[in-house]
Short mmCIF file of C-alpha atoms and ligand atoms in Angstrom, two decimals:
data_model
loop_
_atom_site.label_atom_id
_atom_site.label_comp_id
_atom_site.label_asym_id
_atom_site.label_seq_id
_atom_site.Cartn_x
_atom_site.Cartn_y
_atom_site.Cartn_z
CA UNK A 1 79.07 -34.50 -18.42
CA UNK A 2 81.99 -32.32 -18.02
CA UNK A 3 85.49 -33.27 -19.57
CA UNK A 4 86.66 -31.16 -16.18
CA UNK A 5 85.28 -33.30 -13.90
CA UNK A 6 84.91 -31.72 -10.16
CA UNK A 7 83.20 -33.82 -7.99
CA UNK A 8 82.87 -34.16 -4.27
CA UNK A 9 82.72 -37.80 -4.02
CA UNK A 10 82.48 -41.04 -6.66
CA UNK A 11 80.49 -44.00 -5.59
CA UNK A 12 82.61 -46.81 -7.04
CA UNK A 13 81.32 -50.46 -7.78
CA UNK A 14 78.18 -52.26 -7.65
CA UNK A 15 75.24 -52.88 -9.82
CA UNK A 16 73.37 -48.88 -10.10
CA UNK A 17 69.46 -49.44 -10.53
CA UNK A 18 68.41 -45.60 -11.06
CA UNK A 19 65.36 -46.28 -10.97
CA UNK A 20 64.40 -44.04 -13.94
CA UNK A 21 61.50 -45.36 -16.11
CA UNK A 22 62.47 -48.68 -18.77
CA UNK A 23 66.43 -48.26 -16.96
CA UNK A 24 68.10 -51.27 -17.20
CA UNK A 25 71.24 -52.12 -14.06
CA UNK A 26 74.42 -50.81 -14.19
CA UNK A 27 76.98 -53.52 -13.83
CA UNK A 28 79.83 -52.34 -12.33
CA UNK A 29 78.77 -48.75 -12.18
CA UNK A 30 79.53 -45.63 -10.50
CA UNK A 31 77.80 -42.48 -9.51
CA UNK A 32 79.63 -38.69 -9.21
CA UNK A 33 78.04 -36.48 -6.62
CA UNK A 34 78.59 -32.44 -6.92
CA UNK A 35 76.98 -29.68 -4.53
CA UNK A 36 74.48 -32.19 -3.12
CA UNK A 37 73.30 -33.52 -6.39
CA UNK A 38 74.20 -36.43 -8.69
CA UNK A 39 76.24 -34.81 -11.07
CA UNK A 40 76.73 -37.92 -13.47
CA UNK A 41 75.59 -41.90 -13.53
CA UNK A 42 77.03 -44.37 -15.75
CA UNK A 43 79.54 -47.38 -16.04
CA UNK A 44 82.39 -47.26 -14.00
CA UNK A 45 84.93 -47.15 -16.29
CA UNK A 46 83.46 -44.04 -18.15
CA UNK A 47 83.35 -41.61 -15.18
CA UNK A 48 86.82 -42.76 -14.06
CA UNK A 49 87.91 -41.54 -17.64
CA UNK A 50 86.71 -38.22 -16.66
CA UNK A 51 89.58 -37.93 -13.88
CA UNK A 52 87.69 -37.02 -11.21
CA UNK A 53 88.61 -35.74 -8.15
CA UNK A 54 86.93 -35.43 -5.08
CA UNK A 55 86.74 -39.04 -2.28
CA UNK A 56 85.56 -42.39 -3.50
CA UNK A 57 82.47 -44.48 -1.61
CA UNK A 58 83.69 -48.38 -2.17
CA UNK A 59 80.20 -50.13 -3.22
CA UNK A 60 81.45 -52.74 -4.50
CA UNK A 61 79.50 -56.19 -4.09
CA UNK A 62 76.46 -53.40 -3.61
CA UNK A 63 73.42 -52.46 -5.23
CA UNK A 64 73.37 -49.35 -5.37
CA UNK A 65 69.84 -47.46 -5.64
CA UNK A 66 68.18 -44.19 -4.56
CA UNK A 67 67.25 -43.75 -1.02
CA UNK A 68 64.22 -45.26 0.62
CA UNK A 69 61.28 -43.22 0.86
CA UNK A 70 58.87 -43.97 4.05
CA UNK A 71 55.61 -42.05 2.95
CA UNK A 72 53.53 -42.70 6.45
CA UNK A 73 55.16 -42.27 10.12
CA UNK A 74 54.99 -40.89 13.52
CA UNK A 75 58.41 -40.76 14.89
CA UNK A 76 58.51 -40.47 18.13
CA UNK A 77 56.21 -43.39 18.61
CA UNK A 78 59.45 -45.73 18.40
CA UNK A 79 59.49 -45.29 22.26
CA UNK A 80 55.69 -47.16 22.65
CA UNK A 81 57.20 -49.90 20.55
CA UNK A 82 55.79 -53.07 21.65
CA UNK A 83 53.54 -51.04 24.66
CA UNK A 84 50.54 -52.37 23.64
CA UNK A 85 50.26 -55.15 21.42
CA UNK A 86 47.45 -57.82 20.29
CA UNK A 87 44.48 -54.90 20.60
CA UNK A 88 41.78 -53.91 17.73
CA UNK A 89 42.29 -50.07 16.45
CA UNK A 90 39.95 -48.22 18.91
CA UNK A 91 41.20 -50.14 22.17
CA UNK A 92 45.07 -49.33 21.43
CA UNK A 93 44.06 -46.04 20.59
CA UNK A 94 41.97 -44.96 23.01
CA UNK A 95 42.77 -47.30 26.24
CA UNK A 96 46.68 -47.36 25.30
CA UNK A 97 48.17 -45.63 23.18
CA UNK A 98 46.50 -42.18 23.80
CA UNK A 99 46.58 -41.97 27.97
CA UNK A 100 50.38 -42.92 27.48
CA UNK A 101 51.23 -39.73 24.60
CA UNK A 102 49.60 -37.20 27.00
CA UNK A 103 51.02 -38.51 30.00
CA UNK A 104 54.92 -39.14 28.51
CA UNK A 105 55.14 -37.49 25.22
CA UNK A 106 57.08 -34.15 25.89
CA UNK A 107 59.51 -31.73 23.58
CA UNK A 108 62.00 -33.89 25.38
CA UNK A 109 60.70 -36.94 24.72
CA UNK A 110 59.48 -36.70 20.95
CA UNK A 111 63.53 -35.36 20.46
CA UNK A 112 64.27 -38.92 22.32
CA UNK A 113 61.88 -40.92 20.00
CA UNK A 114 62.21 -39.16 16.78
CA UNK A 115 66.36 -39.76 17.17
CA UNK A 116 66.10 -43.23 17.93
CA UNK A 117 63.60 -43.55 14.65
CA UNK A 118 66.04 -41.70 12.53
CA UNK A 119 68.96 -44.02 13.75
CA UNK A 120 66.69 -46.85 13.12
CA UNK A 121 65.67 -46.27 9.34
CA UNK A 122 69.29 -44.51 8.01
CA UNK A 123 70.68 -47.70 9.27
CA UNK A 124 67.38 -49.80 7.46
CA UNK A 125 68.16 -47.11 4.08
CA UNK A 126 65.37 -45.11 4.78
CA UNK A 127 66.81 -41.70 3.46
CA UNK A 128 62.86 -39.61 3.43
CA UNK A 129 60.57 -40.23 5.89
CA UNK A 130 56.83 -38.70 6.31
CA UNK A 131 56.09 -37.67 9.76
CA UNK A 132 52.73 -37.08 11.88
CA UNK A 133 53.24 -36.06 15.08
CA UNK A 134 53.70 -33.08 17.70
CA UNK A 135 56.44 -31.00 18.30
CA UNK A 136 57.30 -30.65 14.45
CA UNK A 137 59.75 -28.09 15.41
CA UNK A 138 61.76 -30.20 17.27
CA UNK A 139 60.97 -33.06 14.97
CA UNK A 140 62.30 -30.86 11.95
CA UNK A 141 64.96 -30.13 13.77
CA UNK A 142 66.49 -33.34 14.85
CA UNK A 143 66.03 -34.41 11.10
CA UNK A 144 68.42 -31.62 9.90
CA UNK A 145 71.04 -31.95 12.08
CA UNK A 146 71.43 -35.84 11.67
CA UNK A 147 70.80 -34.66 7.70
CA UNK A 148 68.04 -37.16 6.95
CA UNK A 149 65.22 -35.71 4.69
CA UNK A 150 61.63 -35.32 5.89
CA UNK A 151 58.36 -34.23 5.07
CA UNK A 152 56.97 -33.23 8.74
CA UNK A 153 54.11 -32.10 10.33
CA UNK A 154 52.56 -31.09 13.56
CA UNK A 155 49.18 -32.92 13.84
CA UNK A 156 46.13 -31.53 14.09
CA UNK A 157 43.12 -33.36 15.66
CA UNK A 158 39.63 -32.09 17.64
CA UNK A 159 41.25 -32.41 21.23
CA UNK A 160 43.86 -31.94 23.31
CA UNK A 161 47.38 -33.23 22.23
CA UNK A 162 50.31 -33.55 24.26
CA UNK A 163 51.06 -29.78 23.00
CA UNK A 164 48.57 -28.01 22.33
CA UNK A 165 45.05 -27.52 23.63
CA UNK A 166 42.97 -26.19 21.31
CA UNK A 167 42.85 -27.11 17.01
CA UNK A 168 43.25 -23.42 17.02
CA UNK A 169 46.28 -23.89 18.95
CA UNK A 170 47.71 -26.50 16.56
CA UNK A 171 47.19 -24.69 13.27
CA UNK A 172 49.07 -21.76 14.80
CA UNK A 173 52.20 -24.57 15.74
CA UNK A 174 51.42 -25.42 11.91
CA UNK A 175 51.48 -22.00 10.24
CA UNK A 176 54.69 -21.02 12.04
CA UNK A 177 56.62 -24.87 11.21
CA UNK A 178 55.13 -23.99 7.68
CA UNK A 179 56.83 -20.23 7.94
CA UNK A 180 60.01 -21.54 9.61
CA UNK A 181 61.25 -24.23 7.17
CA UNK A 182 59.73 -22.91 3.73
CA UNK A 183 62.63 -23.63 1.55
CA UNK A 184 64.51 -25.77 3.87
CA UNK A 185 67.07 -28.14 1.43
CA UNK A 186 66.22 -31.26 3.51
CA UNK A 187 62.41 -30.72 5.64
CA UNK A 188 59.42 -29.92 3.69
CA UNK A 189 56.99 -28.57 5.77
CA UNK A 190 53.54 -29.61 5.97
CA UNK A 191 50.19 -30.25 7.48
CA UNK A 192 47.96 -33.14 8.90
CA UNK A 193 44.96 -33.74 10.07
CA UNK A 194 44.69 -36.91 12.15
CA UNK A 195 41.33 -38.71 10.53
CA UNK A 196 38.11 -37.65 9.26
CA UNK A 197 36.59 -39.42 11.99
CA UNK A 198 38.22 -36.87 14.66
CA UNK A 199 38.65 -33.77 12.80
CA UNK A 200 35.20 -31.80 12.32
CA UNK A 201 34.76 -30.44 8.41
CA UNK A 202 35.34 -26.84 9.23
CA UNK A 203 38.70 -27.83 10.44
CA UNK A 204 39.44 -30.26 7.67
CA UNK A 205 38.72 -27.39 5.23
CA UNK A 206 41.33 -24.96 6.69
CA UNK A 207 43.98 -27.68 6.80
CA UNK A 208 43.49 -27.75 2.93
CA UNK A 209 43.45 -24.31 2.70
CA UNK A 210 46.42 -24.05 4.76
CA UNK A 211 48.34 -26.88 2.30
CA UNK A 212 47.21 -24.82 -0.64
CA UNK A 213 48.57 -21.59 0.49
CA UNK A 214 51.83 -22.88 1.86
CA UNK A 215 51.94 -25.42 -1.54
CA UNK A 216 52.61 -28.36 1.01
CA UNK A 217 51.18 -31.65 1.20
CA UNK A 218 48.39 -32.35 3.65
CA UNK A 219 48.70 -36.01 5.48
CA UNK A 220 45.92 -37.60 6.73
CA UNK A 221 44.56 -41.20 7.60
CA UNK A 222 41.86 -42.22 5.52
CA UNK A 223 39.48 -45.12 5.43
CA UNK A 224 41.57 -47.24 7.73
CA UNK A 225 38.89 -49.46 8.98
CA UNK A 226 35.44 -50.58 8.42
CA UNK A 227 34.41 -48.83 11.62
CA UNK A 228 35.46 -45.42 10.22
CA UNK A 229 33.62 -46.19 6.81
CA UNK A 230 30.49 -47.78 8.03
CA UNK A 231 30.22 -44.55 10.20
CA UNK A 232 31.01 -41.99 8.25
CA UNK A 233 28.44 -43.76 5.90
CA UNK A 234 25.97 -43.60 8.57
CA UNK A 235 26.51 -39.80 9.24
CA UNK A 236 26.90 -37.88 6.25
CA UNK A 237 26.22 -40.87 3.55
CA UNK A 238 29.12 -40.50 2.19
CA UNK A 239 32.52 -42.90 2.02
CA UNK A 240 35.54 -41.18 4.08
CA UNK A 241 37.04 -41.25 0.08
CA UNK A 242 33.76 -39.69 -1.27
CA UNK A 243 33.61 -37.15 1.98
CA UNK A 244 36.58 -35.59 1.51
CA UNK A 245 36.21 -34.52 -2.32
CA UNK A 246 33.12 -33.28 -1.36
CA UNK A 247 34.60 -30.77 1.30
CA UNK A 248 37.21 -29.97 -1.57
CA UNK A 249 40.05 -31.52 0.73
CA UNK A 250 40.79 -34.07 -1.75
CA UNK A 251 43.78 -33.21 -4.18
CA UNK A 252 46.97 -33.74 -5.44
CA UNK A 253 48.63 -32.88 -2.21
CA UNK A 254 47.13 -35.61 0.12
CA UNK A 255 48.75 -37.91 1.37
CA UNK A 256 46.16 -40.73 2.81
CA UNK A 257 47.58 -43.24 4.44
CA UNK A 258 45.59 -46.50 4.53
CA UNK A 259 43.14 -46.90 1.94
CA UNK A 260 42.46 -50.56 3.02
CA UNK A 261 38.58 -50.07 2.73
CA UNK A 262 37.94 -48.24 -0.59
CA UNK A 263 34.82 -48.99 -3.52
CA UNK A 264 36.22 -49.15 -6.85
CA UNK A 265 34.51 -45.15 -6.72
CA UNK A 266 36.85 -44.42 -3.81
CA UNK A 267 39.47 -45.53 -5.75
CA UNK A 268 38.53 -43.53 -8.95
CA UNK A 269 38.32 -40.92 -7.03
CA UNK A 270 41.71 -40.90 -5.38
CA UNK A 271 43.26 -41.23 -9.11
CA UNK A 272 41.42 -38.42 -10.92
CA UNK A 273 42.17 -35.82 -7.90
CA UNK A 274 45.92 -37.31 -8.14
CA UNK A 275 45.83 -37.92 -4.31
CA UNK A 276 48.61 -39.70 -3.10
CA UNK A 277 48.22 -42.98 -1.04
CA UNK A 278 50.26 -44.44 1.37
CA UNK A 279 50.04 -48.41 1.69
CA UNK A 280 51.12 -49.86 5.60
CA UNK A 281 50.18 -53.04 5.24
CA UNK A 282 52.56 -54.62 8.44
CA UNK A 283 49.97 -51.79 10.71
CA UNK A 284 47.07 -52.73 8.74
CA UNK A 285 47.52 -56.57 9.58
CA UNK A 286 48.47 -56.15 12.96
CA UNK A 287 45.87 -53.98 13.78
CA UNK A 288 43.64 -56.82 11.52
CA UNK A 289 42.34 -53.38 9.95
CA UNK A 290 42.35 -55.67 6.45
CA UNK A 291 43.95 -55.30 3.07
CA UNK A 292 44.20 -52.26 0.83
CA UNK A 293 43.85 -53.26 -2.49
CA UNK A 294 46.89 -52.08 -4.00
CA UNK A 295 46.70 -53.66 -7.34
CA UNK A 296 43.41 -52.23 -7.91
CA UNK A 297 44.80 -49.07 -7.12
CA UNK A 298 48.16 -49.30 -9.05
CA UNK A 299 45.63 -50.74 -12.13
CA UNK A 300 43.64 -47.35 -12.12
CA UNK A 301 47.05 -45.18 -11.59
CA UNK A 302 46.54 -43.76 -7.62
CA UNK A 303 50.13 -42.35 -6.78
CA UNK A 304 51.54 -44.82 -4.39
CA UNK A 305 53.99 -45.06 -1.78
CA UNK A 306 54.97 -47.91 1.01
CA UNK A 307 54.64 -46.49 5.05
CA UNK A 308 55.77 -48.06 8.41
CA UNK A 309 53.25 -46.05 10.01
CA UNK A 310 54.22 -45.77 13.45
CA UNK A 311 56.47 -48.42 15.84
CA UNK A 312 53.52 -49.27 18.34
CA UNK A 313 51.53 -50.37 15.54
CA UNK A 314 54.77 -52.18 13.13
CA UNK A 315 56.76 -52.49 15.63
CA UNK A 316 60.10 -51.59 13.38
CA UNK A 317 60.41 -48.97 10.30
CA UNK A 318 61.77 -51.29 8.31
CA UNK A 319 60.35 -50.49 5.08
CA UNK A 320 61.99 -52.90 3.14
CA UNK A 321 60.97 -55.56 5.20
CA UNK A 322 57.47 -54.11 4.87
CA UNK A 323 58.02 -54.24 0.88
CA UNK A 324 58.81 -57.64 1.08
CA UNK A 325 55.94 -58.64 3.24
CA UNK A 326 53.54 -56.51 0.76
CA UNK A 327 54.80 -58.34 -2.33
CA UNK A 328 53.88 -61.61 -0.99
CA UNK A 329 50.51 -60.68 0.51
CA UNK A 330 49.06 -59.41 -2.59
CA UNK A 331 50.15 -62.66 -4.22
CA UNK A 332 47.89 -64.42 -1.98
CA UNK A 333 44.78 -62.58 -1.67
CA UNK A 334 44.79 -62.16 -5.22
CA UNK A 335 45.57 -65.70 -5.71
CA UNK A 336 47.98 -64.64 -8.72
CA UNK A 337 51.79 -64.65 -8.51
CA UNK A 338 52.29 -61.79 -11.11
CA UNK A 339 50.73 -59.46 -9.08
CA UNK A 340 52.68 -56.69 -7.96
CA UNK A 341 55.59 -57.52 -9.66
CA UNK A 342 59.12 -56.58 -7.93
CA UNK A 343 60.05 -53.60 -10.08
CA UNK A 344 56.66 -52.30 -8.97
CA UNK A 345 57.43 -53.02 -5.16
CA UNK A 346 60.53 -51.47 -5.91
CA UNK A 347 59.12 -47.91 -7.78
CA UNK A 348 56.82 -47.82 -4.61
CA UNK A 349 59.56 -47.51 -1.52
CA UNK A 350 61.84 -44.47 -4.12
CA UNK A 351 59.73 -43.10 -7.40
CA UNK A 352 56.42 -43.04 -6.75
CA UNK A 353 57.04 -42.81 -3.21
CA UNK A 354 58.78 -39.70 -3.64
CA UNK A 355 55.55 -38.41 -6.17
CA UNK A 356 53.36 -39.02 -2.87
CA UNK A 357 55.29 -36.74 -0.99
CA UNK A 358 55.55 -34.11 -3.56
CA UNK A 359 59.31 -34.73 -3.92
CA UNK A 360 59.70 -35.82 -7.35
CA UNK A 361 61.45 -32.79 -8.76
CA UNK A 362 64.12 -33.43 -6.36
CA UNK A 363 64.62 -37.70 -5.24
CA UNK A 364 63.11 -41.00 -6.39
CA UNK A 365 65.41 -41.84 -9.01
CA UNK A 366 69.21 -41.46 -9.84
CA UNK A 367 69.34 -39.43 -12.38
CA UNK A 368 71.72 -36.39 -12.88
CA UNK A 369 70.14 -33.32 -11.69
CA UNK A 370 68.50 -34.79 -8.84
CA UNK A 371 69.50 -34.35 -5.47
CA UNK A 372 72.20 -37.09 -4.22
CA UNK A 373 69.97 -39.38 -1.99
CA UNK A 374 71.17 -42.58 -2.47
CA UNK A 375 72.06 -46.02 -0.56
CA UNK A 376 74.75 -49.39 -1.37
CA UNK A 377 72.69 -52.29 0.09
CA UNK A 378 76.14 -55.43 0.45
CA UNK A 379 74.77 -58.77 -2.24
CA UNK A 380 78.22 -60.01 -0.69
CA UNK A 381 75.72 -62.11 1.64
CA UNK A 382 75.16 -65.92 1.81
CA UNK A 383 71.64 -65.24 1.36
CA UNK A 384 72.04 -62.98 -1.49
CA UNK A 385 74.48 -64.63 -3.81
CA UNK A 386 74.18 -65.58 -6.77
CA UNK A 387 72.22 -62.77 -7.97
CA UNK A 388 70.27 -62.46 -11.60
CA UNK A 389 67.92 -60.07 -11.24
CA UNK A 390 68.41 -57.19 -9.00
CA UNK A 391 65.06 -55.57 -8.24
CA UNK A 392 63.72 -59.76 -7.67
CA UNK A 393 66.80 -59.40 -4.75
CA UNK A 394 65.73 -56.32 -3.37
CA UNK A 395 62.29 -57.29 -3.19
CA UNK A 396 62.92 -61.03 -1.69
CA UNK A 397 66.47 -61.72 -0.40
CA UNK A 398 68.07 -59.00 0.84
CA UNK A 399 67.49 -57.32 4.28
CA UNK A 400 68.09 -54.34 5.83
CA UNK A 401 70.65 -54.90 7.90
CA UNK A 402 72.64 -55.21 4.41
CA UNK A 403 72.70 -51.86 3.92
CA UNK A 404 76.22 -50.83 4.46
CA UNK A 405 76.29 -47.14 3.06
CA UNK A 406 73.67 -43.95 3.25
CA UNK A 407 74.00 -40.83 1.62
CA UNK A 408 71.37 -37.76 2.08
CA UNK A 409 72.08 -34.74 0.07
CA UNK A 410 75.84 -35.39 -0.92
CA UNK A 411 76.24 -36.11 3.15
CA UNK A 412 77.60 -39.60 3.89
CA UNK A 413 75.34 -40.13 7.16
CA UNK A 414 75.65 -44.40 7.26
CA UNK A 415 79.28 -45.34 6.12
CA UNK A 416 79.85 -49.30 6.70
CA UNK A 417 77.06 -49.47 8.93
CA UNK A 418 78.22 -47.23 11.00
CA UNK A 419 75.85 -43.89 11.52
CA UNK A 420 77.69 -40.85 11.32
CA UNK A 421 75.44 -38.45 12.44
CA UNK A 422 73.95 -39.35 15.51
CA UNK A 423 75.26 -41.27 18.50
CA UNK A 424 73.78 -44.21 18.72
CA UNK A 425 74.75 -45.36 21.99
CA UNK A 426 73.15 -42.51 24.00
CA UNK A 427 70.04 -42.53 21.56
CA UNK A 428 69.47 -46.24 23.00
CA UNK A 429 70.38 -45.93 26.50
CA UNK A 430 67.95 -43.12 27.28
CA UNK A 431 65.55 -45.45 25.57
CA UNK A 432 65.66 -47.87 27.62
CA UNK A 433 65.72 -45.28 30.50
CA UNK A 434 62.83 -43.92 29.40
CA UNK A 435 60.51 -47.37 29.12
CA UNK A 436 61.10 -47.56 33.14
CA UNK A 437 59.24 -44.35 33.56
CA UNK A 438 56.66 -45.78 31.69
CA UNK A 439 56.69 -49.22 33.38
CA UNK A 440 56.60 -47.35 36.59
CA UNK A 441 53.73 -46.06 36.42
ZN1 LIG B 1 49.42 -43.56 11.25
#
């Protein structure tokens, strides 16, 4: 800490959970942000001795944590919310969900849908999200101007898409996203490859290869239902876990999203090749695909991180909602109140949510050094006062439309629930617009 304190902005007030490992809260804290990057943490009073300059961010009556960190999404899917609802996996996919992306999903469109999913998770205090999609140009590019961090991909799968027609085709749109935002201070770059059920080996291998090369992580969905494990079983005898060490795909840059049918070998697996899994459980029980078992998986020491997965199958990205839900649901099919205890919940939407993604070097935790990603969530509630423990809060009383202030980078995007960077407004009236094409049809 510098007796010359220049700082661009002071975050003043409120309880600071930094989320670094054994931290204890902050009372009345304060956090100094420099160039992007938290350039000191500590009580209030002791950075205020260091007459700073620079503007103050009021968080007062806030918690004040690092910036949620959405490990599984596809954007743009925010305009099929609620298109198709109450169908198993293969139906939606195939009878709904797919016919509608190739007939409506455009550059145009996936700008449309990937704004509106932006506005909706700064404003929820989602500050990183994962992304799956097409178009990861424009996707990346809608992300940095509205300054909200993301680790984005264009999707490759073994037929047409609404961009491309060929996998060829796709892992050319990949290599050149991958070429065009290497070293970007707010996208990383990266690959995907849709499911092992729909992407042939040959192709699964180059998307690895291509994630080595490019030192990016490779997203994927993995063992998301019995169907896909049963089959791949059938085919190759071999779990969709099991399948992809064996091709030498498996490793410490995938990021699986799913995992709700994995053996206790699956899940040995996915710890000793340091694969990185992403848990959806709102998708997983509305598609009644079942229910990973985290605590397993958090017992052996898989990487974890908390996803929305996309809004057709959620319908929101409200990942703290979807923390909440998780907490409780383990409780219950475990029969055991102590499991997944709320500082874990907590570690799994900003630390180790940020280790899935690859990110850890730069977000996850407060700590000075890392890059300023941070959010004030108001306990100046009915439903959140009094407060004694504030990771129990986070976990089961407050909501997202409590979060009052979002920061990305040093950049105020979400200032008193207001969003800064994008105009709302517009976003949701050519929404709406959009849903009577579809309706039309
Ligand atoms: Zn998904």
């Amino acid at each position: 800490m510098s007796q010359e304190a220049t700082w661009d902005m002071l975050v003043l007030g409120g309880t600071v959970l930094t989320m670094e490992p054994g931290s204890e809260p902050i009372a009345n804290g304060a956090v100094a942000v420099a160039d992007g990057h938290v350039a000191a943490v500590g009580p209030a009073e002791e950075l205020l001795e260091l007459a700073p300059t620079g503007e103050v961010l009021n968080a007062g009556n806030c918690l004040v944590l690092p910036g949620l960190v959405n490990t599984h999404a596809h954007l743009a899917m925010t305009l099929l919310r609620g298109l198709a609802d109450d169908l198993p996996l293969m139906e939606w996919l195939e009878n709904h969900i797919w016919p509608a992306e190739r007939e409506h999903m455009t550059r145009e469109t996936v700008r449309l849908g990937t704004e509106l999913a932006v506005a909706e998770q700064l404003l929820a205090g989602v500050t990183t999200t994962a992304d799956m999609y097409f178009f990861g140009d424009e996707v990346s590019a809608v992300l940095a101007e509205a300054g909200m961090r993301g680790v984005v991909a264009e999707s490759l799968i073994d037929f047409p898409t609404p961009r491309c027609a060929t996998p060829e085709e796709m892992l050319e749109k990949q290599r050149e996203l991958l070429e065009a935002y290497r070293d970007h201070p707010l996208i990383t770059p990266s690959v995907a490859a849709h499911a092992p059920y729909s992407v042939c080996a040959a192709n699964l291998v180059k998307e690895a290869e291509l994630a080595e090369d490019f030192e990016v992580p490779m997203q994927i969905h993995l063992s998301e239902t019995s169907w896909e494990v049963e089959n791949l079983l059938q085919e190759k005898g071999l779990s969709p876990v099991a399948y992809l060490a064996d091709l030498g795909v498996l490793s410490e840059r995938t990021v699986a999203a799913h995992c709700v049918h994995v053996s206790t070998e699956d899940i040995g697996l996915l710890a000793d090749f340091e694969a990185g899994v992403s848990h959806n459980p709102v998708s997983n029980l509305k598609l009644a695909s079942g229910v990973s078992p985290v605590p397993q998986m958090v017992a052996r020491g898989v990487k974890l991180g908390l996803g929305t997965d996309g809004a057709a199958s959620n319908n929101t990205l409200d990942l703290l909602r979807d923390m909440q839900l998780s907490a409780l649901l383990h409780k219950v099919i475990n029969q055991d109140a102590t499991t997944l205890p709320a500082r874990t919940m907590l570690e799994m939407v900003t630390v180790s949510g940020a280790r899935v993604l690859g990110l850890e070097k730069k977000i996850g935790t407060l700590a000075e050094g890392r890059e300023a990603d941070l959010i004030c969530i108001s306990v100046n509630e009915p439903h959140s006062v009094p407060m004694y423990d504030p990771s129990s809060h986070l976990v089961f009383a407050a909501r997202s439309a409590d979060v009052r202030h979002v920061m990305v980078r040093g950049r105020v995007l979400v200032r008193d629930r207001e969003l800064l960077t994008l105009d709302q407004e517009r976003i949701e009236a050519q929404a709406r617009e959009f849903s009577e094409t579809i309706r039309s049809d």
